[in-house]
Structure formats: C-alpha cells, structure tokens
Amino acid sequence: MAGKATTDGPDIGTGRLAVAELAANFDDVKPPLDANQALIEASRCYFCHDAPCIEACPTGIDIPNFIRKIASGNLMGSALDILEPNIMGGACARVCPTEVLCEDACVRNASERKPVRIGALQRHATDWLFERRIQPFARAPSSGKRVAIVGGGPAGLACAHRLAMLGHGVDVYEARDKLGGLNEYGIAAYKVPDEFAQREVDFILSLGGITPHCCKAFGRDITLTGLRRSHDAVFLGLGLAGVNALRAEGEDMAGVEDAVAYIARLRQAANKASLAVGRKVVVIGGGNTAIDIAVQSKRLGAEDVTIVYRRGSKQMGATAHEQEFAQTNGVKIKHWARPVRLLGWPVNGGGKRHVREIECEYTQLDDKDRLTGTGDRFSLLADTVFKAIGQIFLPDPLRAGGAEPLDLSAGRIAVNDDRAASLPGVFAGGDCIAGGQDLTVRAVQDGKTAAHAIDRYLRS
Amino acid sequence: MADLGTSFAGIKSPNPFWLASAPPTDKEYNVVRAFKAGWGGVVWKTLGLDPPIVNTCSRYGAHHLNDMRMVGFNNIELITDRPLEVNLREIKAVKKAWPGRAIVVSLMVPCEEKSWIDILKRVDETEADGIELNFGCPHGMSERGMGSAVGQVPEYVEMVARWCKTHTRMPVLVKLTPNVTSILGPARAAKKGGADAVALINTINSITSVDLDAMAPTPTVDGKGTHGGYCGPAVKPIALHMVAEIARDGLCAGIPISGIGGIANWRDAAEFMALGAGTVQVCTAAMHHGFRIVDDMIAGLNNWMDGKGYREIGDVVGKAVPNVTDWQYLNMNYKTLASIDQDSCIQCGLCHIACEDTSHQAIAATRRDGKRHYEVIDAECVGCNLCMHVCPVQGCITMVEVDTGKPYRNWTTHPNNPMSKQ
C-alpha cells in the first residue's frame, strides 16, 4: 500500500492495488448467464397469468413472455419484448433494483423464497441482440416536426428514441461530453463494465433521426425560451444537478467530497490506479450513491470504509440487497448517527485544513417520530468524507434568458400524467420531475410516456 | 422388510428389476457391472445369426423439455453387432459367476423353424434362464422381415412361439411391439402359441425431432434420418395401458407380464406391478443415469411395501387390475369440485387462465385487498382436474368429492344413451 501513516497528515494515495486486482474489482459484478444457465432459469418461470412481475415493472415489460421466448430459443423475439416497452432494457437488466421490483413480485418467492432471476434473463436476451448489432426498430414517415430534448440521460434518450420512431426529428442537448447520463457517469462501474452505456447509446442512435449535441449546458448554451422557438416541442430530462449540504461544522475543508462528482471521475478514468483514494473513508448517506461510493472506494483500495446513516437499515434508500452487498465488500454501516463536526489537519501551514476526523452524534426518533440527536457522540478517523446525502433539482437554468416560469412542485418540475409541464409544448421526465424516483427504469417510462404525449400534441 | 424375490415364468431373481434387452446388456462387462449394482436380472441384448449386423454412427435421438433431458428417447440401433459366439461365451461365463441372477437371452432370427432350432440349441448350452423373442424392434430389422414385422402379425407370433416352446427347455417370453392398433391380438397369439410370458412394450415408431438447419430428422446419419424406436419417461402411460389391457383380458388370463416402458424409479415399477407386471425391465433410465438407479428402486419398493403391509411381490402384482374398466362402466353420478387452498396458493393464476381459456370458466380471478385472488365457482366446476394439474404447488388444488346422494349409474343405463339397457 502506498501513502503515509495517518499520524502526520491525510493518507490519500493512488495505485493502492495492483492493476490486475483493480481490473477484477471493476469487472462485471454479476457475470452474464450462459445459454444453459439461461435455459434452466427460464424454465423456472411459471408463465403466470396476469403476472405480478409485469405490474411491478415501471415500464410494464411482459416478463413471462420474454422468458418463454428465451426457453424456446427465440432470442430475437425475447429482446423485442423487452426493448419495445423499455429501450434501455439492457441497462435496466444491469442496474434495476430487481429485488424490490419484478423479482420481489415473482410468485416463486411465495413457494420457495427464490424468485426467477428476471434481471439476469433480461440481460441474456438483450445482450444477444446487442452482440449482433441489430436495430430492430424502424422509423415512421417523417412528420416534419422537430423536438428538442435537454439531457442525454435515460429519460431523454428514451424520449428521443420513441419520438424518432414516431417520425419526428430529435435534437438531444447534453451538458457533458457524452450521452448516457447516470448510466455513463453515475452508476457503479462494476454494474456496467465494457463501455456498456456507450454501446447502448450507439444502439439508440442507430435508429436514425436523433442528433446529439454534447457540451451544451442548459441555461448557458441553450435556453428554454430559445428551444421553444426553434423546436415544435421540448422535453426536459435535466436530472438533479445539486447536492445537499452536510450541515456539519467544517464541511468545506479539503477531503470532503461530493460522492456523485467523484463517481463521475471514477467512471471516466480509464486507469483506475490513477484515482486517489483515502486510507480511511467515511460516507454520509443511505441511498444507492452512498453504497456505490463506499464499495468503489473499498475496491480502489481504501482500508476502512464506513457509511454513517442517520436512520436505520429499513429507512435506507439503498435496498437490503445493496446494503448486504456493501457489507460483504467489507464496508461497515453505522446506523442512527449523523455528522456534527469535522476536525482537520493544517494543509501546508495555510488556513485551509484537510479532514482528519469526523465527529458524529447518535440519533433516535422521539415520541412524535421526529429524528433527534441523543447527545452522545463518537469520532471516526477519516482522510476522505464523501457526501452522499441526496441530490437536489437546481431550477435556475430554467429561468435563463428570461424564460416564462415553469411550475414546480416540491422543488422539482410539476407535470401531469402525460409528463406535460405547465407551459404548452414543454414536457419533462426523470429525476427532475416531482415524484422522480432515482430509477433508470422510471426515467425510461417517463421518456416513453412523454414521447407519446408529444406525438399527440404535435399531431393535434 | 418385504421379500422382493421373484419367480417369473419359472425364472427366479432376487428382485423384480431387470435390465431390458438393449445396449446396457450387450456385453459381459456391462452386465457384471449391473449385477454388482444390484439388478435382479438382465435380458441380454438380442442375438441374431452371423454375420453380425452393422450399426450406423449417430444412433440416438432425444426429446428434451427445456432443461429436462431425455424426457423421451429413441434409437436406430439394431440387435447386437458382435459375433454370436462371443455373446454366447460371455452369457455362459456371467451365468456361472452369478447363478442367483436371472439371465434371459433375447433372440431374433428369420421366420424359419430351422433358424430358431439352431439358435435355441446354442443358447441352451449357456445355461441361461430363459429366452425372449424380439418381435418388437420397429426399425431396420423390421425391413428384413423380423422384429415388429413379426410382432404385428398375430399368426407369426403364435407360430414362432410354438416353434420355440417345442424346441427348448427354457421359458419363452414374447416381447410385444406397441406399433399395433390393439395389443390384444399379438398378446393372445403368444398365449395361444404356448409362450410362458409376454414382455412389453418394445419401442414406438418415432421421429424425435427435426434438425431445422439440416432439414433432416434426428438422429441424422449423413444428412438423412429414419424412424427409430421411442422409449423413456414419455412412453410410460402408453405402456401402462397396454399392460393393463393384457392383464384384464380373459383370453390372456394368467399369462405373466414383464412390464417395460419409461420405468425410472420404484414408483413407476410399482405402478406396472399393480397393473399386472410380475417383473419390470429398464433401459432408458439406466442409459441416462447409470446402473446405480437400482438402489432407489430396491429400497423404495421395499419401504413402500412395508408401509402398505405388502409382504411379497405377489401381494402387489395385479392389485389395481380389478379397478381398470371400460368407460361405459364409470359412475356418472360421481362428483368432485376443485378446491384451492388459499394458504398455499402463490397467485400465479395458471388455474384461472387454463379454466377460463380452455375449460369451463369456473375459476374467478379477482383482487382481494389489492392482492390476486383465485376462487372456484362451484356452480361452473365440472371436476375435470385441469386446474389441479396446472397448479405448480403440490397439494394446493385438490379435487374434493361431493355427496350427490345419487346412486351409482353408468352409461349403459343412462337415459341419454340411445342404447340404454333401461
């Protein structure tokens, strides 16, 4: 292990693990099923009538049907059953928390507590199609209409694909230099290895009719007013650009990092050994981002990684499966505690300090079920503290250029069932809308639903 | 412990589990391994006249069901392809080393009395316990006027059986082909010809699958295929029926039956025995899993017999035959209704959709507190059993008898029957 002892300063180092070990740590966390495994697993599906798994899927994939087609060797038909309702069925097969969605609903849970591995089967079918570079969809005759999509994440791409299928021209504007959104910049690397996110983007774009415009920031390079003028409709798939504050004393010191930004750097780093990681890492938060940064820190070579979450296991945003995954990766989860203050090392004799220790207070629920501190405290040594306490929607770019205001609800864009926002011809979906759920599959459903609503709007 | 010892047409074996005449019994090496594993007897793979026949490459076809291998199996292999002398020498050696196990020798020679006289004499010298006349093979040999070509003509069956009874001391079993419209014709002929027992079923004419790339049936031999003999678990119901037909036939009365067809475990064996089989013969299950499967057959049959209070094989054989009847004698006033155990129901809805789409619309699909709920509509249920069979949970759907208060009435006396006897 590189780096200094923690007695005389922060121990942040690169290349803590050998290249081969790093490669293994960031390789496919769930290897794909081979043909025989897929056949055996597919045979476990009962082909339920009115299957509960379908209802549990936000995009309504006909799961028993696609599984039956795997069993019969009709992989093309199977992949179509998945991709027609969910163009990002490949990503969802990898990143969906199936344990709380389709697989939780599987009737095999009732009979033997072992659901059909729907996610793995979905990957099997979609991989088959991607490996053959088949674009199974075709575009309807051109409508002559043009739609602007802001945000190249799952919501935007799903909307773009469906609109292009329906015959409309689509411009996708993305602030970063690649499309894919959280699949490219946010999901843990070992869930989507081998450039899967870009392969999926290529698959979507191969339909035709979708023009990507990367490095175009909303509110800076493009505005809602401008897009409403230049296009026949606008879809906003903006995601969440802000990060919640810790509200702990000293959180502005060096070594306190935004987990989302670090994961984005990690995802883009071709050489994982080039990433600096602390020896002692503390993660504040309880969602999937907290799990992802904790496990990835561990897999980069951090020695002690502790998640501190202010409530209990049941209240964590991360599923039980994800929590267990973190724990089996050697991450410690401390429940019922919140950060109070950070103590630091002086850096180069200047006024700036680098975190050395985080002081936390135990929490509990009072008799009105409100979270309160108990007054008891404990300290954890830390040379890196990751903030993973949720992201927030930043509405300012919506107003850039003096645009008419868009109604918000609970701090995010208000939409109706069609994902139509309060201005005519403006639609929105994904995490930026009220009720957004931090789920790829939900964002895909928003994009698809909005595309059909936009189609009706454009043809009315 | 029940006594599994068997005396079948005078042939004794320590248990009723024999290996059928087939590849597993083609050589001394295999047969000795089988005896070491515990098999009570073997029927040696069919001997013919020299020069030996020649087999093809690519001999077996299989019917797989998803990940279940060999639910059905077929072959286009012929009788033994080894010289007669070699087989006879090995039969003699094995019988000498294993005097307590049954060795029956399967035979197939042209339909001339002299051919049979010659081979019977040579088999006699091996001190084998009996012979089985292969009148069943449906492929290859039948094109040469042997196998099922004989078994399909009752007159031939009777004639050859009589020749054999005339020219050997050994008990004569006649192996029957199922490739007939009624098994009773050849079975009665065998009895009439003096056969000591019948063995059935041999394999069924079949094409197991078509290779859709080669556009040829499987197993494929250099781009072409031919029908083969079908066996394995899938044929068991057909075999059970034919065994029962013989067991309850007045003209076949008393003829011992060696049951064959898809037997893979003690339960299968017990079912054949209940329908009249005195011994059972196994091939596909052994070819699938090896000889050690006999261990469960012996222990399982023993345990089941002990549990039921059956002390010897004779207590079981034919026990279900009196309950095999013709459709016209079934009680039309017998009534059952499906009953779903809601506690074990997993809400898969298969019972509902099966009944709704293909039967009597007698299972309602509703929601109760938001959860799927399936309930039998008694007034619509005809007691057909379909839901019970599609239900993936053992014991969740049962058919419950309802007392109609009406007496036994069958079709022969039913008012809707124009031929009614009342």
Coordinates of N, CA and C in Angstrom, one line a residue, chain A residues 10 38 53 67 251 285 304 329 343 352 355 451:
Chain A
P10 N -3.1 13.6 6.2 CA -4.0 12.7 5.5 C -3.3 11.7 4.6
A38 N -29.2 -19.9 -18.7 CA -30.4 -19.1 -19.1 C -31.6 -20.1 -19.3
C53 N -45.1 -9.8 -11.8 CA -43.8 -9.1 -12.2 C -44.0 -8.0 -13.2
I67 N -39.4 -14.4 -21.2 CA -38.7 -15.5 -20.6 C -39.1 -16.8 -21.4
E251 N -17.5 21.4 7.0 CA -17.7 20.6 5.7 C -17.0 21.2 4.5
G285 N -24.7 9.2 4.2 CA -25.8 9.0 3.4 C -26.4 7.6 3.5
D304 N -10.4 1.3 5.4 CA -11.6 1.3 6.3 C -12.6 2.2 5.6
N329 N -18.6 -6.5 0.9 CA -17.4 -5.9 0.4 C -16.6 -5.3 1.5
L343 N -13.0 17.6 12.0 CA -11.7 18.2 12.5 C -10.7 17.9 11.4
K352 N -6.3 26.8 5.2 CA -7.1 25.7 4.7 C -6.8 24.4 5.5
V355 N -9.6 17.2 6.2 CA -10.3 16.4 7.2 C -9.4 15.3 7.8
A451 N -43.0 11.0 -24.9 CA -42.9 10.9 -26.3 C -44.2 10.7 -27.0

